Structures are given as structure tokens and as C-alpha cells.
Amino acid sequence: MNNSKIANLNILIISAVIICFEILSTRISSVIFVQNFAFIILSLSILGLGCGGVYSFYKIKPDETKIENRKIFSLFIFLTGISLILFILVVIFLSITNQFIYFFLLFIPFFFAGIIYSEFFKNFANSGFKIYASDLIGAALGSAGSIFIFSLFNAANAVLLLALVLFVSAISFLSINKNRKILFSIGLFLLGIGLTVFGKNELLGKIPIG
């Protein structure tokens, strides 16, 4: 598979994960704060993506070497996955019921995602229309997929699953041999199966109610 196809596939996956997380975070906020903050979460996602794009433009300079670009893709996809895990861990274990802290934690994954989008468009400018199409398809799949995720997982486990999907995406850009990639992917796949089996169990604890 050539670099362009890998980029398109990963943008599709990332977009599906991000839109699904946006829907999940709305569900979580309605449990914590009782009120529906969908309008704030939508605004935060746009703000985070925009800020990430600005950061990418000013702070990450284009590199001619493909290896360095792949490292950047892998790093920020991985950081997005980590930020999802930190978000749900902090919310549950520290019983976050403060709106400002909650929304700040929510901003971080969208910020990293904004960097990823910007980097993809920067490095694959010649096929930008394909990247954009993959983004839209991924968003549509993420929206529809959230329905099935809600039926199989509780909110916390669903966020963990989304993080695992991002880690698989990050691995595809690592400059390591094929066998290691397969090994890491299998490990993440097995974790995903474990999460699916215990999808409705409160593995991390209950989401706090404000």
C-alpha cells in the first residue's frame, strides 16, 4: 500500500474516532452535569481543531524526509490516544465535576487531532481532495458507529476502545520492521477483544454525577 492510500485510510480512522469521541463526551457530560452541553462540546472541538492547525503551521516545519514525517504522524496520533485515556481516567478517578476542568481536558484530544489533520493536508497537498473525502467518510462512519458502540460498551470502555484504535493507526506509521508492527497490532487487537467481552462492566469505576 502506497503512502497516499495509507494516509487516506488513517484519516478515515482518525475522523471516525474523533467524531465518535465527540458524541461520547456529550453523553458523559450529560451524566456528570445533568444538562446537555452538546453546543459547548461542538464549539470546543472546532476550537481545538483550529488551534491544532495553527500550532502545526507555526511550530512544525515541513520536512523533505518521509521518515521524519511518519514520526510526526505517529507521535501526534499516539498523543491523541493517550489524551483520550487521560481524559476518562482523570474524570473518573478524580471525580471531575467542575465544568472548566472537564472542558479543558476535552480540548486536548481535539487540539492534537487538529495537528494531525494539518500535517496530513500539508504533506499530501497534491491529493488534498482525497484526504478531505476520507475525512468526511470517516466522520459519517464515526457518527453511525457510535450507535453500535453505545449498545456494546459503557462510556468509559468506549473511550478506551477508541484510544486502542488510534494506537493501531499510530503503529502503521512507525519505522519498525513488519513483524513488530504485526505483533503490536495483535496485542492491541486482543485488548480490544477483552474490552468488547467486558464492554458493559465498569472496569474503571463509575462516572461521577455533579
mmCIF file of C-alpha atoms in Angstrom:
data_model
loop_
_atom_site.group_PDB
_atom_site.id
_atom_site.type_symbol
_atom_site.label_atom_id
_atom_site.label_comp_id
_atom_site.label_asym_id
_atom_site.label_seq_id
_atom_site.Cartn_x
_atom_site.Cartn_y
_atom_site.Cartn_z
ATOM 1 C CA MET A 1 0.000 0.000 0.000
ATOM 2 C CA ASN A 2 1.495 3.367 -1.021
ATOM 3 C CA ASN A 3 1.824 6.385 1.280
ATOM 4 C CA SER A 4 -1.219 8.156 -0.161
ATOM 5 C CA LYS A 5 -3.509 5.173 0.476
ATOM 6 C CA ILE A 6 -2.126 4.744 3.996
ATOM 7 C CA ALA A 7 -2.786 8.444 4.656
ATOM 8 C CA ASN A 8 -6.354 8.204 3.342
ATOM 9 C CA LEU A 9 -7.093 5.125 5.433
ATOM 10 C CA ASN A 10 -5.668 6.664 8.590
ATOM 11 C CA ILE A 11 -7.511 9.956 8.116
ATOM 12 C CA LEU A 12 -10.720 7.936 7.767
ATOM 13 C CA ILE A 13 -9.956 6.080 11.008
ATOM 14 C CA ILE A 14 -8.950 9.225 12.909
ATOM 15 C CA SER A 15 -12.038 11.142 11.766
ATOM 16 C CA ALA A 16 -14.292 8.250 12.790
ATOM 17 C CA VAL A 17 -12.648 8.117 16.228
ATOM 18 C CA ILE A 18 -12.780 11.888 16.788
ATOM 19 C CA ILE A 19 -16.458 12.286 15.842
ATOM 20 C CA CYS A 20 -17.339 9.217 17.914
ATOM 21 C CA PHE A 21 -15.441 10.658 20.893
ATOM 22 C CA GLU A 22 -17.270 13.951 20.451
ATOM 23 C CA ILE A 23 -20.600 12.117 20.710
ATOM 24 C CA LEU A 24 -19.368 10.053 23.680
ATOM 25 C CA SER A 25 -18.152 13.131 25.543
ATOM 26 C CA THR A 26 -21.603 14.671 25.099
ATOM 27 C CA ARG A 27 -23.099 11.559 26.683
ATOM 28 C CA ILE A 28 -20.589 11.681 29.553
ATOM 29 C CA SER A 29 -21.210 15.385 30.181
ATOM 30 C CA SER A 30 -24.960 14.778 30.381
ATOM 31 C CA VAL A 31 -24.299 12.235 33.160
ATOM 32 C CA ILE A 32 -21.889 14.453 35.103
ATOM 33 C CA PHE A 33 -23.655 17.783 34.727
ATOM 34 C CA VAL A 34 -27.209 16.513 34.052
ATOM 35 C CA GLN A 35 -27.551 19.316 31.492
ATOM 36 C CA ASN A 36 -26.799 18.785 27.809
ATOM 37 C CA PHE A 37 -23.636 20.633 26.782
ATOM 38 C CA ALA A 38 -23.568 19.432 23.169
ATOM 39 C CA PHE A 39 -23.277 23.002 21.890
ATOM 40 C CA ILE A 40 -20.187 23.682 24.034
ATOM 41 C CA ILE A 41 -18.549 20.386 23.071
ATOM 42 C CA LEU A 42 -19.151 21.088 19.377
ATOM 43 C CA SER A 43 -17.619 24.549 19.795
ATOM 44 C CA LEU A 44 -14.664 23.112 21.732
ATOM 45 C CA SER A 45 -13.994 20.527 19.045
ATOM 46 C CA ILE A 46 -13.885 23.235 16.366
ATOM 47 C CA LEU A 47 -11.673 25.409 18.587
ATOM 48 C CA GLY A 48 -9.313 22.518 19.336
ATOM 49 C CA LEU A 49 -9.002 21.503 15.691
ATOM 50 C CA GLY A 50 -8.386 25.112 14.690
ATOM 51 C CA CYS A 51 -5.764 25.696 17.391
ATOM 52 C CA GLY A 52 -4.036 22.454 16.420
ATOM 53 C CA GLY A 53 -3.903 23.602 12.805
ATOM 54 C CA VAL A 54 -2.407 26.957 13.816
ATOM 55 C CA TYR A 55 0.182 25.222 16.020
ATOM 56 C CA SER A 56 1.137 22.913 13.153
ATOM 57 C CA PHE A 57 1.540 25.840 10.752
ATOM 58 C CA TYR A 58 3.812 27.889 13.009
ATOM 59 C CA LYS A 59 5.677 25.271 15.033
ATOM 60 C CA ILE A 60 6.107 22.200 12.817
ATOM 61 C CA LYS A 61 8.185 22.919 9.757
ATOM 62 C CA PRO A 62 7.746 20.799 6.599
ATOM 63 C CA ASP A 63 10.377 18.074 6.280
ATOM 64 C CA GLU A 64 11.503 16.593 2.993
ATOM 65 C CA THR A 65 12.305 13.219 4.544
ATOM 66 C CA LYS A 66 9.440 10.726 4.632
ATOM 67 C CA ILE A 67 10.823 9.070 7.768
ATOM 68 C CA GLU A 68 10.597 12.299 9.772
ATOM 69 C CA ASN A 69 7.063 12.957 8.538
ATOM 70 C CA ARG A 70 5.988 9.451 9.538
ATOM 71 C CA LYS A 71 7.429 10.063 13.018
ATOM 72 C CA ILE A 72 5.336 13.232 13.331
ATOM 73 C CA PHE A 73 2.168 11.422 12.228
ATOM 74 C CA SER A 74 2.811 8.544 14.621
ATOM 75 C CA LEU A 75 3.672 10.846 17.549
ATOM 76 C CA PHE A 76 0.567 13.013 17.389
ATOM 77 C CA ILE A 77 -1.814 10.130 16.677
ATOM 78 C CA PHE A 78 -0.330 8.387 19.726
ATOM 79 C CA LEU A 79 -0.688 11.562 21.820
ATOM 80 C CA THR A 80 -4.329 11.837 20.777
ATOM 81 C CA GLY A 81 -4.922 8.283 22.005
ATOM 82 C CA ILE A 82 -3.096 8.999 25.271
ATOM 83 C CA SER A 83 -5.146 12.173 25.791
ATOM 84 C CA LEU A 84 -8.372 10.151 25.432
ATOM 85 C CA ILE A 85 -7.206 7.730 28.117
ATOM 86 C CA LEU A 86 -6.067 10.547 30.423
ATOM 87 C CA PHE A 87 -9.400 12.296 29.901
ATOM 88 C CA ILE A 88 -11.502 9.356 31.075
ATOM 89 C CA LEU A 89 -9.074 8.352 33.862
ATOM 90 C CA VAL A 90 -8.950 11.853 35.348
ATOM 91 C CA VAL A 91 -12.723 12.322 35.066
ATOM 92 C CA ILE A 92 -13.439 9.039 36.884
ATOM 93 C CA PHE A 93 -10.602 8.727 39.408
ATOM 94 C CA LEU A 94 -10.563 12.402 40.410
ATOM 95 C CA SER A 95 -14.364 12.662 40.170
ATOM 96 C CA ILE A 96 -14.228 15.747 37.963
ATOM 97 C CA THR A 97 -17.495 17.657 38.263
ATOM 98 C CA ASN A 98 -16.061 21.095 37.572
ATOM 99 C CA GLN A 99 -17.127 22.265 34.127
ATOM 100 C CA PHE A 100 -13.957 24.243 33.380
ATOM 101 C CA ILE A 101 -11.649 21.307 34.175
ATOM 102 C CA TYR A 102 -13.843 18.903 32.208
ATOM 103 C CA PHE A 103 -13.886 21.084 29.111
ATOM 104 C CA PHE A 104 -10.147 21.782 29.343
ATOM 105 C CA LEU A 105 -9.451 18.029 29.387
ATOM 106 C CA LEU A 106 -11.823 17.683 26.453
ATOM 107 C CA PHE A 107 -9.996 20.342 24.455
ATOM 108 C CA ILE A 108 -6.674 18.452 24.427
ATOM 109 C CA PRO A 109 -7.621 15.496 22.142
ATOM 110 C CA PHE A 110 -9.163 17.864 19.607
ATOM 111 C CA PHE A 111 -6.014 20.007 19.691
ATOM 112 C CA PHE A 112 -3.802 17.026 18.838
ATOM 113 C CA ALA A 113 -6.284 15.924 16.167
ATOM 114 C CA GLY A 114 -6.055 19.400 14.619
ATOM 115 C CA ILE A 115 -2.281 18.988 14.343
ATOM 116 C CA ILE A 116 -2.745 15.605 12.663
ATOM 117 C CA TYR A 117 -5.212 16.953 10.093
ATOM 118 C CA SER A 118 -2.970 19.901 9.331
ATOM 119 C CA GLU A 119 0.082 17.678 8.886
ATOM 120 C CA PHE A 120 -1.767 15.332 6.552
ATOM 121 C CA PHE A 121 -3.003 18.171 4.365
ATOM 122 C CA LYS A 122 0.465 19.755 4.447
ATOM 123 C CA ASN A 123 2.278 16.603 3.358
ATOM 124 C CA PHE A 124 -0.330 15.305 0.920
ATOM 125 C CA ALA A 125 -1.395 18.619 -0.584
ATOM 126 C CA ASN A 126 -1.482 17.171 -4.105
ATOM 127 C CA SER A 127 -4.188 14.696 -3.086
ATOM 128 C CA GLY A 128 -5.985 17.009 -0.666
ATOM 129 C CA PHE A 129 -9.379 16.216 -2.190
ATOM 130 C CA LYS A 130 -8.869 12.517 -1.354
ATOM 131 C CA ILE A 131 -7.842 13.388 2.207
ATOM 132 C CA TYR A 132 -10.955 15.549 2.560
ATOM 133 C CA ALA A 133 -13.166 12.776 1.147
ATOM 134 C CA SER A 134 -11.643 10.290 3.615
ATOM 135 C CA ASP A 135 -12.272 12.769 6.419
ATOM 136 C CA LEU A 136 -15.964 13.068 5.509
ATOM 137 C CA ILE A 137 -16.414 9.309 5.108
ATOM 138 C CA GLY A 138 -14.714 8.727 8.463
ATOM 139 C CA ALA A 139 -16.944 11.293 10.167
ATOM 140 C CA ALA A 140 -20.033 9.593 8.727
ATOM 141 C CA LEU A 141 -18.825 6.160 9.867
ATOM 142 C CA GLY A 142 -17.978 7.518 13.319
ATOM 143 C CA SER A 143 -21.439 9.026 13.701
ATOM 144 C CA ALA A 144 -23.150 5.781 12.696
ATOM 145 C CA GLY A 145 -20.662 3.652 14.627
ATOM 146 C CA SER A 146 -21.378 5.484 17.874
ATOM 147 C CA ILE A 147 -24.843 3.880 17.874
ATOM 148 C CA PHE A 148 -23.327 0.388 17.909
ATOM 149 C CA ILE A 149 -20.655 1.389 20.411
ATOM 150 C CA PHE A 150 -23.312 2.600 22.861
ATOM 151 C CA SER A 151 -25.023 -0.786 22.625
ATOM 152 C CA LEU A 152 -21.811 -2.743 23.304
ATOM 153 C CA PHE A 153 -19.840 -0.562 25.740
ATOM 154 C CA ASN A 154 -20.341 1.810 28.609
ATOM 155 C CA ALA A 155 -18.923 5.287 28.025
ATOM 156 C CA ALA A 156 -15.565 4.736 29.776
ATOM 157 C CA ASN A 157 -14.791 1.471 27.982
ATOM 158 C CA ALA A 158 -15.837 3.017 24.671
ATOM 159 C CA VAL A 159 -13.264 5.796 25.140
ATOM 160 C CA LEU A 160 -10.583 3.176 25.884
ATOM 161 C CA LEU A 161 -11.533 1.307 22.710
ATOM 162 C CA LEU A 162 -11.216 4.490 20.639
ATOM 163 C CA ALA A 163 -7.738 5.031 22.104
ATOM 164 C CA LEU A 164 -6.729 1.491 21.080
ATOM 165 C CA VAL A 165 -7.896 2.176 17.519
ATOM 166 C CA LEU A 166 -5.707 5.293 17.434
ATOM 167 C CA PHE A 167 -2.710 3.314 18.702
ATOM 168 C CA VAL A 168 -3.157 0.858 15.805
ATOM 169 C CA SER A 169 -3.212 3.840 13.446
ATOM 170 C CA ALA A 170 -0.034 5.247 15.037
ATOM 171 C CA ILE A 171 1.745 1.898 14.634
ATOM 172 C CA SER A 172 1.153 1.974 10.869
ATOM 173 C CA PHE A 173 3.489 4.989 10.638
ATOM 174 C CA LEU A 174 6.268 3.622 12.843
ATOM 175 C CA SER A 175 9.579 2.935 11.117
ATOM 176 C CA ILE A 176 9.936 -0.571 12.516
ATOM 177 C CA ASN A 177 10.013 -3.945 10.811
ATOM 178 C CA LYS A 178 6.786 -5.540 9.642
ATOM 179 C CA ASN A 179 6.843 -8.359 12.213
ATOM 180 C CA ARG A 180 6.943 -5.900 15.107
ATOM 181 C CA LYS A 181 4.070 -3.926 13.637
ATOM 182 C CA ILE A 182 2.024 -7.106 13.344
ATOM 183 C CA LEU A 183 2.935 -8.113 16.916
ATOM 184 C CA PHE A 184 1.918 -4.723 18.354
ATOM 185 C CA SER A 185 -1.287 -4.725 16.314
ATOM 186 C CA ILE A 186 -2.211 -8.219 17.513
ATOM 187 C CA GLY A 187 -1.619 -7.147 21.127
ATOM 188 C CA LEU A 188 -3.907 -4.142 20.703
ATOM 189 C CA PHE A 189 -6.475 -6.302 18.900
ATOM 190 C CA LEU A 190 -6.547 -8.740 21.838
ATOM 191 C CA LEU A 191 -7.019 -5.840 24.252
ATOM 192 C CA GLY A 192 -9.889 -4.671 22.059
ATOM 193 C CA ILE A 193 -11.493 -8.113 22.239
ATOM 194 C CA GLY A 194 -11.115 -8.068 26.029
ATOM 195 C CA LEU A 195 -12.821 -4.681 26.179
ATOM 196 C CA THR A 196 -15.628 -5.977 23.970
ATOM 197 C CA VAL A 197 -16.196 -9.009 26.214
ATOM 198 C CA PHE A 198 -16.373 -6.794 29.306
ATOM 199 C CA GLY A 199 -17.836 -3.840 27.438
ATOM 200 C CA LYS A 200 -20.633 -3.096 29.877
ATOM 201 C CA ASN A 201 -18.580 -3.728 33.031
ATOM 202 C CA GLU A 202 -17.366 -0.688 34.951
ATOM 203 C CA LEU A 203 -13.659 -1.529 34.690
ATOM 204 C CA LEU A 204 -12.553 1.979 35.658
ATOM 205 C CA GLY A 205 -15.398 2.788 38.016
ATOM 206 C CA LYS A 206 -18.488 4.935 37.757
ATOM 207 C CA ILE A 207 -18.630 8.292 36.029
ATOM 208 C CA PRO A 208 -19.257 10.936 38.731
ATOM 209 C CA ILE A 209 -22.528 12.831 38.904
ATOM 210 C CA GLY A 210 -22.245 16.529 39.678
#
